[in-house]
């Protein structure tokens, strides 16, 4: 196994755990409580601080700031953590914060994620696998982002928002309510604009499953009865449709959370 390669100008503080095959480029700084797994690459001018672990084969590009003190005035120096998964790409000027005592003490990013230039993931967020966070997207604290979610550029996400798996958020959107799995949200403030059909087809979801999902979407977001009644009807009518049940579970678990709705349903908010 190839030993770690560390440029002479890099600073690796005592206590940092650097696995075999790690590459640390010029002018990087790695803190004493950092763990870099096998094959991690810090290209140059990268700072990794705090109680941060970075998964195997992840690449971090110049001027990223990873694991520094959260941008939360309630933070009091608690030894919270940041966990980044395997095979991620974290591009230039990205900032990712660790957790806080008020949010479970941990921020977590899954495997195979892409964080494009100047994006930000705040404290206590949970980011799933295969998530694409485009340039200048800012995700506030305590958000939950499901697997395969994709963001267009320059989006803002309000704190505590949930975005379900396989959803798509259009560029320049401001998300201040939860977005259902497989949904597409666009605008400021964002409205539900249908299903992420392009994403579902690209990931080769079954055609019949997509047809069932479309039928359930029309039922849930019609104007007859209440949203709760329509969700209950969909749960019964589409009991054998896993994708529909994902949406049902997401909405019913919302409790006091607002759900992103189509524009014609604004009166239900």
Short mmCIF file of C-alpha atoms in Angstrom, two decimals:
data_model
loop_
_atom_site.label_atom_id
_atom_site.label_comp_id
_atom_site.label_asym_id
_atom_site.label_seq_id
_atom_site.Cartn_x
_atom_site.Cartn_y
_atom_site.Cartn_z
CA UNK A 1 0.00 0.00 0.00
CA UNK A 2 1.34 3.43 -0.94
CA UNK A 3 2.18 5.63 2.02
CA UNK A 4 0.64 9.09 2.40
CA UNK A 5 2.14 11.84 0.25
CA UNK A 6 2.40 15.17 2.06
CA UNK A 7 3.76 18.32 0.43
CA UNK A 8 6.53 20.00 2.48
CA UNK A 9 4.48 23.21 2.81
CA UNK A 10 1.46 21.43 4.34
CA UNK A 11 0.88 21.51 8.11
CA UNK A 12 -0.31 18.28 9.70
CA UNK A 13 -0.88 18.74 13.43
CA UNK A 14 0.09 16.07 15.93
CA UNK A 15 -2.79 13.66 16.53
CA UNK A 16 -4.21 13.77 13.00
CA UNK A 17 -4.81 10.28 11.61
CA UNK A 18 -3.71 9.99 8.00
CA UNK A 19 -4.32 6.68 6.21
CA UNK A 20 -2.21 5.09 3.50
CA UNK A 21 -2.63 6.52 0.04
CA UNK A 22 -3.70 10.00 1.22
CA UNK A 23 -2.36 12.92 -0.83
CA UNK A 24 -2.02 16.33 0.83
CA UNK A 25 -1.02 19.14 -1.50
CA UNK A 26 0.68 22.49 -0.98
CA UNK A 27 -0.34 24.80 1.86
CA UNK A 28 -3.00 22.54 3.35
CA UNK A 29 -3.67 22.50 7.09
CA UNK A 30 -5.00 19.40 8.86
CA UNK A 31 -6.07 19.72 12.50
CA UNK A 32 -5.21 17.38 15.39
CA UNK A 33 -8.62 15.67 15.57
CA UNK A 34 -9.01 15.00 11.85
CA UNK A 35 -9.18 11.56 10.25
CA UNK A 36 -8.45 11.13 6.54
CA UNK A 37 -9.28 7.69 5.17
CA UNK A 38 -7.45 5.79 2.45
CA UNK A 39 -7.02 7.64 -0.83
CA UNK A 40 -8.33 11.03 0.32
CA UNK A 41 -6.85 13.90 -1.68
CA UNK A 42 -6.51 17.50 -0.51
CA UNK A 43 -5.40 19.31 -3.64
CA UNK A 44 -3.97 22.54 -2.18
CA UNK A 45 -4.83 25.31 0.30
CA UNK A 46 -7.45 23.09 1.98
CA UNK A 47 -8.14 23.45 5.70
CA UNK A 48 -9.71 20.54 7.58
CA UNK A 49 -10.37 21.31 11.24
CA UNK A 50 -12.34 20.08 14.25
CA UNK A 51 -13.46 16.51 14.92
CA UNK A 52 -13.78 15.71 11.23
CA UNK A 53 -13.55 12.40 9.42
CA UNK A 54 -13.30 12.20 5.63
CA UNK A 55 -14.17 8.95 3.83
CA UNK A 56 -12.03 7.03 1.38
CA UNK A 57 -11.30 8.45 -2.08
CA UNK A 58 -12.91 11.81 -1.34
CA UNK A 59 -11.27 14.77 -3.11
CA UNK A 60 -11.27 18.28 -1.63
CA UNK A 61 -10.33 21.19 -3.86
CA UNK A 62 -8.49 24.45 -3.11
CA UNK A 63 -9.67 26.89 -0.45
CA UNK A 64 -12.36 24.64 0.98
CA UNK A 65 -12.93 25.16 4.72
CA UNK A 66 -14.07 21.92 6.31
CA UNK A 67 -15.00 21.40 9.97
CA UNK A 68 -14.43 24.85 11.42
CA UNK A 69 -16.64 26.26 14.20
CA UNK A 70 -20.33 26.34 13.17
CA UNK A 71 -21.85 29.67 12.20
CA UNK A 72 -24.31 29.41 15.09
CA UNK A 73 -24.27 31.88 17.98
CA UNK A 74 -25.48 29.11 20.33
CA UNK A 75 -22.31 27.11 19.78
CA UNK A 76 -20.20 27.00 22.94
CA UNK A 77 -17.18 25.01 21.86
CA UNK A 78 -18.66 21.53 22.33
CA UNK A 79 -16.63 18.78 20.59
CA UNK A 80 -19.18 18.13 17.86
CA UNK A 81 -18.39 16.14 14.73
CA UNK A 82 -18.42 16.32 10.96
CA UNK A 83 -18.55 13.04 9.03
CA UNK A 84 -18.00 13.07 5.25
CA UNK A 85 -18.54 9.90 3.26
CA UNK A 86 -16.58 8.14 0.56
CA UNK A 87 -15.89 9.25 -3.02
CA UNK A 88 -17.24 12.75 -2.53
CA UNK A 89 -16.02 15.75 -4.51
CA UNK A 90 -15.86 18.98 -2.53
CA UNK A 91 -15.00 21.83 -4.83
CA UNK A 92 -13.38 25.23 -4.42
CA UNK A 93 -14.41 27.53 -1.53
CA UNK A 94 -16.94 25.09 -0.09
CA UNK A 95 -17.69 25.42 3.64
CA UNK A 96 -19.07 22.58 5.76
CA UNK A 97 -19.75 22.96 9.49
CA UNK A 98 -19.79 20.36 12.28
CA UNK A 99 -22.80 19.81 14.51
CA UNK A 100 -23.92 21.53 17.70
CA UNK A 101 -25.29 20.41 21.04
CA UNK A 102 -28.74 21.56 19.99
CA UNK A 103 -28.76 19.39 16.88
CA UNK A 104 -27.31 16.04 17.86
CA UNK A 105 -23.62 17.02 17.78
CA UNK A 106 -23.05 15.84 14.22
CA UNK A 107 -23.22 16.96 10.61
CA UNK A 108 -23.14 14.07 8.16
CA UNK A 109 -22.62 13.92 4.40
CA UNK A 110 -23.14 10.60 2.62
CA UNK A 111 -21.18 8.82 -0.10
CA UNK A 112 -20.67 9.94 -3.72
CA UNK A 113 -21.83 13.52 -3.18
CA UNK A 114 -20.78 16.53 -5.25
CA UNK A 115 -20.56 19.91 -3.52
CA UNK A 116 -19.83 22.48 -6.19
CA UNK A 117 -17.91 25.71 -5.78
CA UNK A 118 -18.94 28.16 -3.03
CA UNK A 119 -21.69 25.93 -1.64
CA UNK A 120 -22.34 25.71 2.11
CA UNK A 121 -23.66 22.95 4.39
CA UNK A 122 -24.43 24.24 7.88
CA UNK A 123 -24.40 22.60 11.29
CA UNK A 124 -26.39 19.45 12.11
CA UNK A 125 -27.44 18.73 8.53
CA UNK A 126 -27.94 15.19 7.27
CA UNK A 127 -27.07 14.85 3.59
CA UNK A 128 -27.79 11.50 1.91
CA UNK A 129 -25.86 9.63 -0.77
CA UNK A 130 -25.39 10.77 -4.37
CA UNK A 131 -26.56 14.32 -3.64
CA UNK A 132 -25.59 17.12 -6.04
CA UNK A 133 -25.30 20.55 -4.43
CA UNK A 134 -24.66 23.03 -7.21
CA UNK A 135 -22.61 26.24 -7.07
CA UNK A 136 -23.60 28.87 -4.49
CA UNK A 137 -26.24 26.70 -2.83
CA UNK A 138 -26.59 27.43 0.89
CA UNK A 139 -28.18 24.82 3.15
CA UNK A 140 -29.01 26.14 6.62
CA UNK A 141 -28.74 24.22 9.87
CA UNK A 142 -30.64 21.05 10.82
CA UNK A 143 -31.77 20.23 7.27
CA UNK A 144 -32.33 16.66 6.06
CA UNK A 145 -31.57 15.98 2.41
CA UNK A 146 -32.45 12.54 1.00
CA UNK A 147 -30.50 10.34 -1.41
CA UNK A 148 -30.11 11.49 -5.03
CA UNK A 149 -31.46 15.00 -4.39
CA UNK A 150 -30.15 17.52 -6.94
CA UNK A 151 -30.01 21.30 -6.59
CA UNK A 152 -29.69 23.86 -9.33
CA UNK A 153 -27.35 26.78 -8.70
CA UNK A 154 -27.84 29.60 -6.20
CA UNK A 155 -30.55 28.01 -4.07
CA UNK A 156 -31.22 28.78 -0.42
CA UNK A 157 -32.65 26.21 2.00
CA UNK A 158 -34.24 27.37 5.27
CA UNK A 159 -33.22 25.70 8.53
CA UNK A 160 -34.97 22.44 9.55
CA UNK A 161 -36.25 21.80 6.01
CA UNK A 162 -36.56 18.21 4.79
CA UNK A 163 -36.12 17.34 1.13
CA UNK A 164 -37.12 13.81 0.19
CA UNK A 165 -35.09 11.35 -1.87
CA UNK A 166 -34.84 11.88 -5.65
CA UNK A 167 -36.28 15.40 -5.46
CA UNK A 168 -35.03 18.22 -7.68
CA UNK A 169 -34.74 21.88 -6.67
CA UNK A 170 -34.58 24.36 -9.54
CA UNK A 171 -31.94 27.08 -9.79
CA UNK A 172 -32.40 30.29 -7.79
CA UNK A 173 -35.07 28.69 -5.59
CA UNK A 174 -35.68 29.50 -1.93
CA UNK A 175 -36.96 26.45 -0.04
CA UNK A 176 -38.79 27.22 3.21
CA UNK A 177 -41.08 24.14 3.36
CA UNK A 178 -40.49 20.39 3.07
CA UNK A 179 -40.24 18.95 -0.45
CA UNK A 180 -41.76 15.51 -1.02
CA UNK A 181 -39.67 12.60 -2.34
CA UNK A 182 -39.56 12.53 -6.16
CA UNK A 183 -40.90 16.11 -6.27
CA UNK A 184 -39.67 19.13 -8.18
CA UNK A 185 -39.66 22.50 -6.41
CA UNK A 186 -39.01 25.84 -8.11
CA UNK A 187 -39.26 29.50 -7.20
CA UNK A 188 -38.97 32.05 -4.42
CA UNK A 189 -40.68 30.95 -2.19
CA UNK A 190 -40.60 27.59 -3.90
CA UNK A 191 -43.74 25.83 -5.12
CA UNK A 192 -44.12 22.22 -6.11
CA UNK A 193 -43.94 22.01 -9.90
CA UNK A 194 -44.72 18.34 -10.39
CA UNK A 195 -42.53 15.25 -10.15
CA UNK A 196 -38.87 14.91 -11.00
CA UNK A 197 -39.68 12.74 -14.00
CA UNK A 198 -36.37 13.41 -15.75
CA UNK A 199 -34.45 12.17 -12.72
CA UNK A 200 -36.66 9.11 -12.32
CA UNK A 201 -36.20 8.14 -15.97
CA UNK A 202 -32.44 8.70 -15.85
CA UNK A 203 -32.23 6.36 -12.87
CA UNK A 204 -34.29 3.77 -14.75
CA UNK A 205 -37.26 3.62 -12.42
CA UNK A 206 -39.92 1.19 -13.62
CA UNK A 207 -42.36 2.79 -16.08
CA UNK A 208 -45.43 1.38 -14.29
CA UNK A 209 -44.14 2.65 -10.95
CA UNK A 210 -43.81 6.14 -12.43
CA UNK A 211 -47.37 5.96 -13.81
CA UNK A 212 -48.64 5.05 -10.33
CA UNK A 213 -46.65 7.87 -8.80
CA UNK A 214 -48.15 10.39 -11.24
CA UNK A 215 -51.67 9.21 -10.48
CA UNK A 216 -51.07 9.47 -6.74
CA UNK A 217 -49.55 12.95 -7.14
CA UNK A 218 -52.68 14.17 -8.93
CA UNK A 219 -54.82 12.76 -6.12
CA UNK A 220 -52.79 14.14 -3.24
CA UNK A 221 -52.46 17.60 -4.72
CA UNK A 222 -55.99 18.01 -6.03
CA UNK A 223 -58.38 20.49 -4.40
CA UNK A 224 -61.06 18.11 -3.11
CA UNK A 225 -61.18 17.56 0.64
CA UNK A 226 -58.21 18.22 2.90
CA UNK A 227 -54.60 17.30 2.29
CA UNK A 228 -54.74 14.81 5.15
CA UNK A 229 -57.79 13.11 3.66
CA UNK A 230 -56.21 12.89 0.23
CA UNK A 231 -53.00 11.42 1.65
CA UNK A 232 -55.00 8.82 3.57
CA UNK A 233 -56.89 7.93 0.39
CA UNK A 234 -53.63 7.57 -1.53
CA UNK A 235 -52.18 5.37 1.21
CA UNK A 236 -55.11 2.97 0.78
CA UNK A 237 -55.53 3.09 -2.99
CA UNK A 238 -51.79 2.75 -3.72
CA UNK A 239 -50.92 0.41 -0.85
CA UNK A 240 -48.81 -1.76 -3.18
CA UNK A 241 -46.85 1.12 -4.71
CA UNK A 242 -43.58 1.69 -2.77
CA UNK A 243 -42.86 5.08 -4.36
CA UNK A 244 -46.28 6.40 -3.39
CA UNK A 245 -45.86 5.04 0.12
CA UNK A 246 -42.59 6.97 0.36
CA UNK A 247 -44.55 10.20 -0.21
CA UNK A 248 -47.31 9.15 2.19
CA UNK A 249 -44.80 8.41 4.95
CA UNK A 250 -42.97 11.68 4.31
CA UNK A 251 -46.12 13.80 4.54
CA UNK A 252 -47.63 11.99 7.52
CA UNK A 253 -44.38 12.28 9.48
CA UNK A 254 -44.27 16.04 8.93
CA UNK A 255 -46.33 16.81 12.07
CA UNK A 256 -45.84 20.56 12.48
CA UNK A 257 -43.77 20.96 9.29
CA UNK A 258 -45.10 22.86 6.29
CA UNK A 259 -45.15 20.94 3.00
CA UNK A 260 -44.19 22.59 -0.27
CA UNK A 261 -47.41 22.71 -2.34
CA UNK A 262 -48.31 23.53 -5.94
CA UNK A 263 -49.24 27.16 -6.60
CA UNK A 264 -52.96 26.35 -6.95
CA UNK A 265 -53.01 25.04 -3.34
CA UNK A 266 -51.69 28.11 -1.55
CA UNK A 267 -54.93 28.40 0.41
CA UNK A 268 -54.13 25.12 2.23
CA UNK A 269 -50.99 26.50 3.84
#
